[in-house]
Amino acid sequence: MPLPERIQIKEVGPRDGLQNETEILSTEAKIEWINALSQTGLSYIEITSFVHPKWIPQLADALEVASAIRRKEGVTYAALVPNLKGLQRALQADVDEVAVFMSASEAHNKKNINKSIGDTYRVLNEVIEEAKEEQKSVRGYISTVFGCPYEGKVSVDDVLRICDRLFEMGIDECSLGDTIGVANPKQVQDVLTKLERYFPKHSLALHFHNTRGTALANVWAAMELGYERFDSALGGLGGCPYAKGASGNLATDDLLYMVQEMGYNTGIDELKLREAASLIQGHLNKELPSHQMSIVNRGGIQV
Amino acid sequence: MPLPERIQIKEVGPRDGLQNETEILSTEAKIEWINALSQTGLSYIEITSFVHPKWIPQLADALEVASAIRRKEGVTYAALVPNLKGLQRALQADVDEVAVFMSASEAHNKKNINKSIGDTYRVLNEVIEEAKEEQKSVRGYISTVFGCPYEGKVSVDDVLRICDRLFEMGIDECSLGDTIGVANPKQVQDVLTKLERYFPKHSLALHFHNTRGTALANVWAAMELGYERFDSALGGLGGCPYAKGASGNLATDDLLYMVQEMGYNTGIDELKLREAASLIQGHLNKELPSHQMSIVNRGGIQV
């Protein structure tokens, strides 16, 4: 199986990273950071989430942030939307892409969205239809694909069924989430080998968390099957609500290191990325947990 | 290519981990820790290094440590030896296995051993011969296999030649070291695909450092080619003299998590391993950097 010809890194730090940070960041700091990210060569940035502020107070300023950032041509600016209300706000800010989300396991879906999987489809269908009418591309997130904090193992058939349903509704891409960072590379290959019979590889993205240090191994496992799209958060921002003290998202800077060393040109400027990481680190006033930033923070790499 | 039938984890924390720790540990603490490691189900522990104390002050008490630990049946206790003098001390302590070492790159070999590669062969040959006469098994370490801090890229042919020479001299196993943690999984597969034409897979071990977070990805890459022996240090002990602030060895506890999740039974007891990690963490008075211990330290896993 040949490796993918290119690798696309989708930056989710401003949304998935920040939503798991306890320190509330100012709107100005978020805007400054997203503007810095836009200058790194990243082609995709998920900038915020239009969920109700009471769910994620950190992202209560979604509309302000999404409206005030300086857009760079060639960069897709995406935002999470849970329902039609959220979509309206996202459209108001004119984001390029909206992302809908649900879980592969009933228990996590219920806890996270307060709906059954069956009821969630109806809401997502409305959002997708309306977004498509507004000429927006739509991403679907499936959480707990590789394991659920409440149910444990998750059936690949369930993932397949949800994926299928979301594509039927019109999503352009589906991101498969290892929400609690329990996936291992063998499992990743088992799941993807099943899914590849039904969906083109470029229509799926992999969203790994590095809770137990396996995220890059999982990326490599997916790459070996020809998958090329990966979500990550700069500096490994975020954490895991189910494992106190755990690492957050796969770190963009660590992912970039690995794929660059393999010879991939992602178009991302390593130095500018490091500057953007230092910027958000300063705003959050804590050391980011990525390996790259750990070396930077101890003077092993000069910024 | 089928995955290996079993995975053997070789614990190198008391040597490769500790030698990169600045805080000097008491002899009693080392002995207590190695005794705890012996109870975890590990089948191989590298307990110390018989290099001259001026090189590694941390391990100046090698003979005391190696003589005083409680040996457990079924566990191989190994130690590093640089030359005949070191071997004499190792034999005095009656270790089960001795490990000789050299680098794949001239510049690192010169800096580390103060000899050319050519001159190093002569010393290693004496040590291997003498150790064999004393019925000891011998492990050969090759450093900088995947990159050198002074020379950059390292030729696979050089690695092949050194490996070949060491096996000719009588070593039982060769451990390929990513000394500065720069390897990526594609490179690992390229190197191993070349080596597998010449050496049986079970005669090679992989020794990855997690400097840039790629160690588990590299393990998986090697496993996919059928390799089954991996060196690691509990808790990710140690560091990297060439990158201040970097992670140290691949963490035994993170490696165990990954291979257990894939269904491997290594014989190692996860809870006892965690206890042994907490013990050395207490002695060193610093948080160990492994993902597992990071979760333990924040209360995400109870010990």
Coordinates of C-alpha atoms in Angstrom, one line a residue:
Chain A
M1 CA 0.0 0.0 0.0
P2 CA 1.6 3.3 -1.1
L3 CA 1.9 6.1 1.4
P4 CA -0.3 9.2 0.7
E5 CA 1.1 11.7 -1.8
R6 CA 0.5 14.6 0.5
I7 CA -0.5 15.2 4.1
Q8 CA -3.0 17.9 5.2
I9 CA -2.9 19.1 8.8
K10 CA -6.1 20.6 10.1
E11 CA -5.5 22.9 13.0
V12 CA -8.2 22.5 15.7
G13 CA -6.4 24.3 18.5
P14 CA -8.6 27.4 18.7
R15 CA -11.6 25.2 19.2
D16 CA -10.8 21.7 20.5
G17 CA -7.6 22.9 22.2
L18 CA -9.0 25.9 23.9
Q19 CA -12.3 24.3 24.9
N20 CA -10.4 22.0 27.2
E21 CA -8.3 24.8 28.8
T22 CA -9.6 26.1 32.1
E23 CA -7.9 29.5 31.9
I24 CA -10.4 31.8 30.0
L25 CA -8.6 33.6 27.2
S26 CA -9.5 37.2 26.2
T27 CA -11.2 37.7 22.8
E28 CA -8.2 39.8 21.6
A29 CA -5.8 37.0 22.5
K30 CA -7.8 34.5 20.5
I31 CA -7.9 36.8 17.5
E32 CA -4.2 37.5 17.7
W33 CA -3.5 33.8 17.9
I34 CA -5.7 32.8 15.0
N35 CA -4.2 35.6 12.9
A36 CA -0.7 34.2 13.7
L37 CA -1.9 30.7 12.7
S38 CA -3.1 32.1 9.4
Q39 CA 0.5 33.2 8.6
T40 CA 2.0 29.8 9.2
G41 CA 1.0 28.2 6.0
L42 CA -1.8 26.1 7.6
S43 CA -4.6 25.6 5.0
Y44 CA -7.4 24.8 7.5
I45 CA -8.1 26.4 10.9
E46 CA -11.1 25.5 13.1
I47 CA -11.5 28.8 14.9
T48 CA -14.3 28.4 17.4
S49 CA -17.5 26.6 18.3
F50 CA -21.0 28.1 18.2
V51 CA -22.4 26.0 20.9
H52 CA -24.4 27.7 23.7
P53 CA -22.0 29.6 25.9
K54 CA -23.2 27.8 29.0
W55 CA -21.7 24.6 27.6
I56 CA -18.3 26.0 26.7
P57 CA -17.8 29.4 28.4
Q58 CA -14.3 29.6 26.9
L59 CA -15.8 30.0 23.5
A60 CA -18.7 32.3 24.4
D61 CA -17.2 35.0 22.2
A62 CA -17.4 32.8 19.0
L63 CA -19.2 35.4 16.9
E64 CA -16.8 38.2 17.9
V65 CA -13.7 36.0 17.2
A66 CA -15.0 34.7 13.9
S67 CA -16.0 38.1 12.7
A68 CA -12.8 39.9 13.7
I69 CA -10.0 37.6 12.5
R70 CA -8.1 38.6 9.4
R71 CA -8.9 36.0 6.7
K72 CA -6.1 34.8 4.6
E73 CA -6.8 33.6 1.1
G74 CA -6.3 29.9 0.7
V75 CA -7.1 29.2 4.3
T76 CA -10.4 27.5 5.2
Y77 CA -11.9 28.9 8.4
A78 CA -14.2 26.4 10.1
A79 CA -16.4 26.4 13.2
L80 CA -18.4 23.9 15.1
V81 CA -22.2 24.2 15.1
P82 CA -24.5 22.1 17.2
N83 CA -27.9 23.2 15.7
L84 CA -29.7 25.7 13.6
K85 CA -29.2 28.5 16.1
G86 CA -25.5 27.9 16.1
L87 CA -25.5 27.7 12.3
Q88 CA -27.2 31.1 12.1
R89 CA -24.4 32.7 14.2
A90 CA -21.8 30.9 12.1
L91 CA -23.4 32.2 8.9
Q92 CA -23.5 35.7 10.4
A93 CA -19.7 35.5 10.8
D94 CA -19.5 34.0 7.3
V95 CA -17.2 31.0 8.2
D96 CA -16.1 28.9 5.2
E97 CA -17.0 25.6 6.7
V98 CA -19.3 24.3 9.5
A99 CA -18.7 21.2 11.4
V100 CA -21.5 19.1 13.0
F101 CA -20.8 16.5 15.6
M102 CA -22.1 13.4 17.2
S103 CA -20.8 10.3 19.0
A104 CA -20.5 6.7 17.9
S105 CA -21.6 5.5 21.3
E106 CA -25.1 6.2 22.7
A107 CA -23.9 7.0 26.2
H108 CA -21.3 9.6 25.1
N109 CA -23.8 11.1 22.6
K110 CA -26.4 11.5 25.4
K111 CA -23.9 13.0 27.8
N112 CA -22.4 15.4 25.2
I113 CA -25.5 16.4 23.2
N114 CA -28.3 15.4 25.5
K115 CA -30.0 13.4 22.8
S116 CA -30.2 9.9 21.5
I117 CA -28.2 9.2 18.3
G118 CA -31.5 8.8 16.5
D119 CA -32.7 12.3 17.6
T120 CA -29.3 13.8 16.8
Y121 CA -29.6 12.8 13.1
R122 CA -32.7 15.0 12.8
V123 CA -30.9 18.1 14.1
L124 CA -27.8 17.4 12.1
N125 CA -29.8 16.9 8.9
E126 CA -31.4 20.4 9.3
V127 CA -28.0 22.0 9.9
I128 CA -26.4 20.3 6.9
E129 CA -29.3 21.1 4.6
E130 CA -29.3 24.7 5.6
A131 CA -25.5 25.1 5.4
K132 CA -25.4 23.5 2.0
E133 CA -28.1 26.0 0.8
E134 CA -25.8 28.7 2.0
Q135 CA -22.9 27.2 -0.1
K136 CA -20.9 26.1 2.9
S137 CA -18.9 23.0 3.0
V138 CA -19.7 20.7 6.0
R139 CA -17.6 18.5 8.1
G140 CA -19.0 15.8 10.3
Y141 CA -17.3 14.8 13.5
I142 CA -17.8 11.4 15.0
S143 CA -16.6 11.1 18.6
T144 CA -15.6 8.0 20.5
V145 CA -14.9 6.0 17.3
F146 CA -12.1 4.1 19.0
G147 CA -13.5 3.8 22.5
C148 CA -16.1 5.4 24.8
P149 CA -15.5 6.5 28.4
Y150 CA -18.9 5.1 29.4
E151 CA -19.3 2.1 27.1
G152 CA -15.8 1.0 26.5
K153 CA -15.4 -0.7 23.1
V154 CA -17.3 0.8 20.1
S155 CA -18.5 -1.3 17.2
V156 CA -17.0 -0.5 13.8
D157 CA -20.4 -1.2 12.3
D158 CA -21.9 1.6 14.4
V159 CA -19.2 3.9 13.1
L160 CA -19.8 2.8 9.5
R161 CA -23.5 3.3 9.8
I162 CA -23.1 6.8 11.2
C163 CA -20.5 7.8 8.6
D164 CA -22.8 6.5 5.9
R165 CA -25.8 8.4 7.2
L166 CA -23.8 11.7 7.5
F167 CA -22.4 11.4 4.0
E168 CA -26.0 10.7 2.7
M169 CA -27.0 13.9 4.4
G170 CA -24.4 15.7 2.5
I171 CA -21.3 16.2 4.6
D172 CA -18.1 16.7 2.5
E173 CA -15.7 15.1 5.0
C174 CA -16.0 13.0 8.1
S175 CA -13.5 13.3 11.0
L176 CA -13.1 10.2 13.1
G177 CA -12.3 11.1 16.7
D178 CA -10.4 9.2 19.3
T179 CA -12.0 11.4 21.8
I180 CA -10.4 9.9 24.9
G181 CA -7.1 8.9 23.3
V182 CA -7.3 5.1 23.7
A183 CA -6.7 4.1 20.1
N184 CA -3.8 1.9 19.2
P185 CA -2.3 1.6 15.7
K186 CA -3.5 -2.0 15.1
Q187 CA -7.1 -0.9 16.0
V188 CA -6.8 2.1 13.7
Q189 CA -5.8 -0.2 10.8
D190 CA -8.6 -2.6 11.6
V191 CA -11.2 0.2 11.6
L192 CA -9.9 1.9 8.5
T193 CA -9.6 -1.3 6.6
K194 CA -13.3 -1.8 7.1
L195 CA -14.2 1.8 6.3
E196 CA -12.1 2.0 3.1
R197 CA -14.5 -0.3 1.3
Y198 CA -17.2 2.3 1.6
F199 CA -15.7 5.8 1.6
P200 CA -12.9 7.4 -0.4
K201 CA -9.8 7.9 1.7
H202 CA -9.6 11.7 1.1
S203 CA -13.2 12.0 2.5
L204 CA -12.1 10.9 6.0
A205 CA -9.9 12.7 8.5
L206 CA -8.4 11.2 11.6
H207 CA -8.6 13.1 14.9
F208 CA -6.3 11.6 17.5
H209 CA -5.8 12.7 21.1
N210 CA -2.4 11.9 22.7
T211 CA -3.8 11.0 26.1
R212 CA -1.6 7.9 26.3
G213 CA 1.1 8.9 23.8
T214 CA -0.1 6.8 20.9
A215 CA -1.3 9.6 18.6
L216 CA 1.7 9.7 16.2
A217 CA 1.7 5.9 16.1
N218 CA -2.0 6.0 15.1
V219 CA -1.2 8.7 12.4
W220 CA 1.5 6.4 10.9
A221 CA -0.9 3.5 11.0
A222 CA -3.5 5.5 9.0
M223 CA -0.9 6.9 6.6
E224 CA 0.2 3.4 5.7
L225 CA -3.3 2.8 4.5
G226 CA -3.2 5.9 2.4
Y227 CA -5.0 8.4 4.7
E228 CA -3.8 11.9 4.4
R229 CA -5.9 14.2 6.6
F230 CA -5.1 14.7 10.2
D231 CA -6.5 17.0 12.9
S232 CA -4.2 18.4 15.5
A233 CA -3.8 21.3 18.0
L234 CA -0.7 23.5 18.2
G235 CA 1.5 22.6 21.1
G236 CA -0.8 19.8 22.1
L237 CA -3.2 22.3 23.6
G238 CA -6.2 21.1 25.6
G239 CA -6.5 18.0 27.8
C240 CA -8.9 15.2 28.4
P241 CA -12.0 15.7 30.6
Y242 CA -12.0 11.9 31.2
A243 CA -8.3 11.6 32.4
K244 CA -7.1 14.4 34.6
G245 CA -3.5 15.3 33.8
A246 CA -3.6 13.7 30.3
S247 CA -2.2 15.3 27.2
G248 CA -4.6 16.9 24.9
N249 CA -4.9 16.8 21.1
L250 CA -2.1 15.4 19.0
A251 CA 0.3 18.4 18.8
T252 CA 0.5 20.1 15.4
D253 CA 4.2 20.8 15.9
D254 CA 5.0 17.2 16.7
L255 CA 3.0 15.9 13.8
L256 CA 4.7 18.4 11.5
Y257 CA 8.1 17.2 12.7
M258 CA 7.3 13.6 11.9
V259 CA 5.8 14.1 8.5
Q260 CA 8.6 16.6 7.5
E261 CA 11.2 14.1 8.5
M262 CA 9.5 11.6 6.1
G263 CA 9.9 14.1 3.3
Y264 CA 6.4 15.6 3.2
N265 CA 6.1 19.3 2.3
T266 CA 2.9 20.5 4.1
G267 CA 3.4 24.1 3.2
I268 CA 3.6 24.9 6.9
D269 CA 6.5 27.1 8.1
E270 CA 8.1 25.4 11.2
L271 CA 9.4 28.7 12.6
K272 CA 6.2 30.6 12.2
L273 CA 4.4 27.7 13.8
R274 CA 6.7 27.9 16.7
E275 CA 6.1 31.6 17.1
A276 CA 2.4 31.0 17.1
A277 CA 2.9 28.3 19.8
S278 CA 4.9 30.7 21.9
L279 CA 2.3 33.3 21.5
I280 CA -0.6 31.2 22.8
Q281 CA 1.6 29.8 25.5
G282 CA 2.3 33.2 26.7
H283 CA -1.4 34.1 26.7
L284 CA -2.3 30.9 28.6
N285 CA 0.6 31.4 30.9
K286 CA 1.5 27.7 31.0
E287 CA 3.9 25.4 29.2
L288 CA 2.4 23.6 26.2
P289 CA 2.9 19.9 26.4
S290 CA 4.1 19.1 22.9
H291 CA 7.6 17.6 22.6
Q292 CA 8.7 20.4 20.3
M293 CA 7.6 23.0 22.8
S294 CA 9.1 21.2 25.7
I295 CA 12.4 21.4 24.0
V296 CA 11.8 25.1 23.1
N297 CA 10.9 25.9 26.7
R298 CA 14.1 24.5 28.0
G299 CA 16.3 26.2 25.5
G300 CA 17.0 23.2 23.4
I301 CA 15.6 24.9 20.3
Q302 CA 15.8 28.7 19.9
V303 CA 12.7 30.5 18.8
Chain B
M1 CA 3.7 -9.3 7.0
P2 CA 2.3 -10.8 10.2
L3 CA 2.8 -9.0 13.5
P4 CA 5.2 -10.6 15.9
E5 CA 3.7 -13.3 18.1
R6 CA 5.1 -11.8 21.3
I7 CA 6.6 -8.6 22.5
Q8 CA 9.6 -8.5 24.8
I9 CA 10.2 -5.3 26.7
K10 CA 13.7 -4.8 28.0
E11 CA 13.9 -2.3 30.9
V12 CA 16.9 0.0 30.6
G13 CA 15.8 2.6 33.1
P14 CA 18.4 1.9 35.9
R15 CA 21.1 2.4 33.3
D16 CA 20.1 4.5 30.3
G17 CA 17.4 6.4 32.3
L18 CA 19.5 7.2 35.4
Q19 CA 22.6 8.1 33.5
N20 CA 20.8 11.0 32.1
E21 CA 19.3 12.2 35.4
T22 CA 21.3 15.0 37.1
E23 CA 20.0 14.2 40.6
I24 CA 22.4 11.6 42.0
L25 CA 20.5 8.7 43.6
S26 CA 21.6 6.8 46.6
T27 CA 22.8 3.3 46.2
E28 CA 20.0 2.0 48.5
A29 CA 17.4 3.8 46.4
K30 CA 18.7 2.1 43.2
I31 CA 18.8 -1.3 44.8
E32 CA 15.2 -0.8 46.1
W33 CA 14.0 0.3 42.7
I34 CA 15.7 -2.6 40.8
N35 CA 14.2 -5.0 43.4
A36 CA 10.8 -3.5 42.7
L37 CA 11.3 -3.8 38.9
S38 CA 12.2 -7.5 39.4
Q39 CA 8.7 -8.0 40.9
T40 CA 6.8 -6.6 37.9
G41 CA 7.2 -9.5 35.5
L42 CA 9.9 -7.8 33.4
S43 CA 12.2 -10.5 32.1
Y44 CA 15.1 -8.3 31.4
I45 CA 16.6 -5.4 33.4
E46 CA 19.7 -3.5 32.5
I47 CA 20.8 -2.5 36.0
T48 CA 23.9 -0.3 35.6
S49 CA 27.0 0.5 33.6
F50 CA 30.6 -0.4 34.5
V51 CA 32.1 2.6 32.7
H52 CA 34.6 4.7 34.7
P53 CA 32.9 6.7 37.4
K54 CA 34.3 9.9 36.0
W55 CA 32.3 9.4 32.8
I56 CA 29.0 8.7 34.6
P57 CA 29.1 9.7 38.3
Q58 CA 25.5 8.6 38.7
L59 CA 26.5 5.0 38.2
A60 CA 29.8 5.0 40.2
D61 CA 28.3 2.5 42.5
A62 CA 27.8 -0.1 39.8
L63 CA 29.5 -2.9 41.6
E64 CA 27.6 -2.3 44.8
V65 CA 24.3 -2.1 43.1
A66 CA 24.9 -5.2 40.9
S67 CA 26.1 -7.2 43.9
A68 CA 23.3 -6.2 46.3
I69 CA 20.1 -6.5 44.3
R70 CA 17.9 -9.5 44.9
R71 CA 17.9 -11.6 41.8
K72 CA 14.7 -13.1 40.7
E73 CA 14.7 -16.3 38.7
G74 CA 13.7 -15.9 35.1
V75 CA 15.0 -12.3 35.0
T76 CA 18.1 -11.5 33.0
Y77 CA 20.2 -8.8 34.7
A78 CA 22.5 -7.0 32.3
A79 CA 25.1 -4.3 32.6
L80 CA 27.0 -2.1 30.2
V81 CA 30.7 -2.6 29.9
P82 CA 33.1 -0.4 27.9
N83 CA 36.3 -2.5 28.2
L84 CA 38.0 -5.4 29.9
K85 CA 38.3 -3.4 33.2
G86 CA 34.6 -2.9 33.2
L87 CA 34.0 -6.5 32.3
Q88 CA 36.1 -7.6 35.3
R89 CA 33.8 -5.6 37.6
A90 CA 30.7 -6.9 35.9
L91 CA 32.0 -10.5 36.2
Q92 CA 32.8 -9.9 39.9
A93 CA 29.1 -9.0 40.4
D94 CA 28.1 -12.0 38.3
V95 CA 25.7 -10.2 36.0
D96 CA 23.9 -12.5 33.5
E97 CA 24.6 -10.5 30.4
V98 CA 27.0 -7.8 29.4
A99 CA 26.4 -5.1 26.8
V100 CA 29.1 -3.5 24.7
F101 CA 28.5 -0.3 22.8
M102 CA 29.7 1.8 19.9
S103 CA 28.2 4.3 17.5
A104 CA 27.3 4.0 13.8
S105 CA 28.8 7.5 13.2
E106 CA 32.5 8.2 13.6
A107 CA 32.0 11.6 15.2
H108 CA 29.6 10.3 17.9
N109 CA 31.8 7.3 18.5
K110 CA 34.8 9.6 19.0
K111 CA 33.0 11.9 21.4
N112 CA 31.4 9.0 23.4
I113 CA 34.2 6.5 23.5
N114 CA 37.2 8.6 22.5
K115 CA 38.3 6.2 19.8
S116 CA 37.8 5.7 16.1
I117 CA 35.3 3.0 15.1
G118 CA 38.2 0.9 13.9
D119 CA 39.9 1.0 17.3
T120 CA 36.7 0.4 19.1
Y121 CA 36.3 -3.0 17.3
R122 CA 39.5 -4.2 18.9
V123 CA 38.3 -3.3 22.4
L124 CA 34.9 -4.8 21.9
N125 CA 36.3 -8.0 20.5
E126 CA 38.4 -8.6 23.6
V127 CA 35.4 -7.9 25.9
I128 CA 33.1 -10.2 23.8
E129 CA 35.7 -13.0 23.8
E130 CA 36.3 -12.8 27.5
A131 CA 32.6 -12.6 28.3
K132 CA 31.8 -15.6 26.2
E133 CA 34.5 -17.6 27.9
E134 CA 32.8 -16.8 31.1
Q135 CA 29.5 -18.1 29.7
K136 CA 27.9 -14.7 29.6
S137 CA 25.5 -13.7 26.9
V138 CA 26.5 -10.4 25.1
R139 CA 24.4 -7.6 23.8
G140 CA 25.8 -5.1 21.3
Y141 CA 24.5 -1.6 21.3
I142 CA 24.8 0.6 18.2
S143 CA 24.2 4.2 18.9
T144 CA 23.1 6.9 16.3
V145 CA 21.6 4.4 13.9
F146 CA 18.9 6.8 12.8
G147 CA 20.8 10.0 13.0
C148 CA 23.9 11.6 14.6
P149 CA 24.0 14.9 16.5
Y150 CA 27.3 15.7 14.7
E151 CA 27.0 14.1 11.3
G152 CA 23.3 14.2 10.7
K153 CA 22.2 11.3 8.4
V154 CA 23.8 7.9 9.0
S155 CA 24.2 5.4 6.2
V156 CA 22.4 2.1 6.5
D157 CA 25.4 0.4 5.0
D158 CA 27.5 1.6 7.9
V159 CA 25.0 0.2 10.4
L160 CA 24.8 -3.1 8.4
R161 CA 28.6 -3.4 8.5
I162 CA 28.9 -2.8 12.2
C163 CA 26.1 -5.1 13.0
D164 CA 27.7 -7.8 10.9
R165 CA 31.1 -7.3 12.5
L166 CA 29.6 -7.5 16.0
F167 CA 27.7 -10.7 15.3
E168 CA 30.8 -12.2 13.9
M169 CA 32.6 -11.3 17.1
G170 CA 29.9 -13.3 18.9
I171 CA 27.2 -11.0 20.3
D172 CA 23.9 -12.7 20.8
E173 CA 21.7 -9.6 20.1
C174 CA 22.2 -6.2 18.7
S175 CA 20.2 -3.2 19.9
L176 CA 19.8 -0.4 17.4
G177 CA 19.7 2.9 19.1
D178 CA 17.9 6.1 18.1
T179 CA 20.2 7.9 20.5
I180 CA 18.9 11.4 19.9
G181 CA 15.3 10.5 19.1
V182 CA 15.1 11.7 15.5
A183 CA 13.9 8.5 13.9
N184 CA 10.6 8.4 12.0
P185 CA 8.5 5.3 11.2
K186 CA 9.2 5.4 7.5
Q187 CA 12.9 5.5 8.1
V188 CA 12.6 2.7 10.7
Q189 CA 11.0 0.5 8.1
D190 CA 13.6 1.5 5.4
V191 CA 16.4 0.6 7.7
L192 CA 14.9 -2.7 9.0
T193 CA 13.9 -3.8 5.5
K194 CA 17.5 -3.6 4.6
L195 CA 18.8 -5.3 7.7
E196 CA 16.3 -8.2 7.7
R197 CA 18.0 -9.7 4.7
Y198 CA 21.0 -10.3 6.8
F199 CA 20.0 -10.9 10.4
P200 CA 17.2 -12.9 12.1
K201 CA 14.5 -10.5 13.5
H202 CA 14.7 -11.9 17.0
S203 CA 18.5 -11.1 17.1
L204 CA 17.8 -7.3 16.8
A205 CA 16.2 -5.0 19.4
L206 CA 15.0 -1.5 18.9
H207 CA 16.0 1.2 21.3
F208 CA 14.0 4.4 20.7
H209 CA 14.1 7.7 22.5
N210 CA 11.0 9.8 22.7
T211 CA 12.8 13.1 22.2
R212 CA 10.3 14.3 19.6
G213 CA 7.3 12.0 20.5
T214 CA 7.9 9.5 17.7
A215 CA 9.0 6.5 19.7
L216 CA 5.7 4.6 19.8
A217 CA 5.2 5.3 16.1
N218 CA 8.6 3.8 15.5
V219 CA 7.8 0.8 17.7
W220 CA 4.7 0.1 15.6
A221 CA 6.7 0.5 12.4
A222 CA 9.1 -2.1 13.6
M223 CA 6.4 -4.5 14.8
E224 CA 4.8 -4.4 11.4
L225 CA 8.0 -5.9 10.0
G226 CA 7.9 -8.6 12.7
Y227 CA 10.3 -7.2 15.2
E228 CA 9.5 -8.0 18.8
R229 CA 12.2 -6.7 21.1
F230 CA 12.1 -3.2 22.5
D231 CA 14.2 -1.3 25.0
S232 CA 12.4 1.3 27.2
A233 CA 12.8 3.0 30.6
L234 CA 10.1 3.1 33.2
G235 CA 8.3 6.5 33.3
G236 CA 10.3 7.8 30.4
L237 CA 13.2 8.4 32.7
G238 CA 16.3 10.2 31.5
G239 CA 16.6 12.9 28.9
C240 CA 18.7 13.8 25.9
P241 CA 22.1 15.4 26.3
Y242 CA 21.7 16.9 22.8
A243 CA 18.3 18.5 23.3
K244 CA 17.8 20.2 26.7
G245 CA 14.2 19.7 27.9
A246 CA 13.6 16.7 25.7
S247 CA 11.9 13.5 26.8
G248 CA 14.1 10.6 27.5
N249 CA 13.8 6.9 26.6
L250 CA 10.6 5.5 25.3
A251 CA 8.6 5.0 28.5
T252 CA 8.1 1.3 29.5
D253 CA 4.6 2.1 30.9
D254 CA 3.5 3.8 27.7
L255 CA 4.9 1.0 25.6
L256 CA 3.1 -1.6 27.8
Y257 CA -0.2 0.3 27.4
M258 CA 0.0 0.2 23.6
V259 CA 1.0 -3.4 23.2
Q260 CA -1.5 -4.6 25.9
E261 CA -4.3 -2.7 24.0
M262 CA -3.3 -4.6 20.9
G263 CA -3.8 -7.9 22.8
Y264 CA -0.2 -8.8 23.7
N265 CA 0.5 -10.4 27.0
T266 CA 4.0 -9.4 28.0
G267 CA 3.8 -11.0 31.5
I268 CA 4.3 -7.5 33.0
D269 CA 1.9 -6.5 35.8
E270 CA 0.7 -3.0 35.0
L271 CA -0.1 -2.1 38.7
K272 CA 3.3 -3.3 40.0
L273 CA 5.0 -1.4 37.2
R274 CA 3.1 1.7 38.3
E275 CA 4.2 1.2 41.9
A276 CA 7.8 0.8 40.7
A277 CA 7.4 4.1 38.7
S278 CA 6.0 5.9 41.7
L279 CA 8.9 4.6 43.8
I280 CA 11.7 6.0 41.6
Q281 CA 9.7 9.2 41.1
G282 CA 9.7 9.7 44.8
H283 CA 13.4 9.0 45.0
L284 CA 14.2 11.5 42.2
N285 CA 11.7 14.0 43.6
K286 CA 10.5 14.9 40.1
E287 CA 7.5 14.0 38.0
L288 CA 8.3 11.3 35.4
P289 CA 7.4 12.4 31.9
S290 CA 5.5 9.3 30.6
H291 CA 1.9 9.7 29.6
Q292 CA 0.8 7.1 32.1
M293 CA 2.6 8.8 35.0
S294 CA 1.4 12.2 33.9
I295 CA -2.2 10.9 34.4
V296 CA -1.2 9.1 37.6
N297 CA 0.4 12.3 39.0
R298 CA -2.8 14.4 38.4
G299 CA -5.1 11.8 39.9
G300 CA -6.5 10.5 36.6
I301 CA -5.4 6.9 37.5
Q302 CA -5.2 5.8 41.1
V303 CA -2.1 3.9 42.2

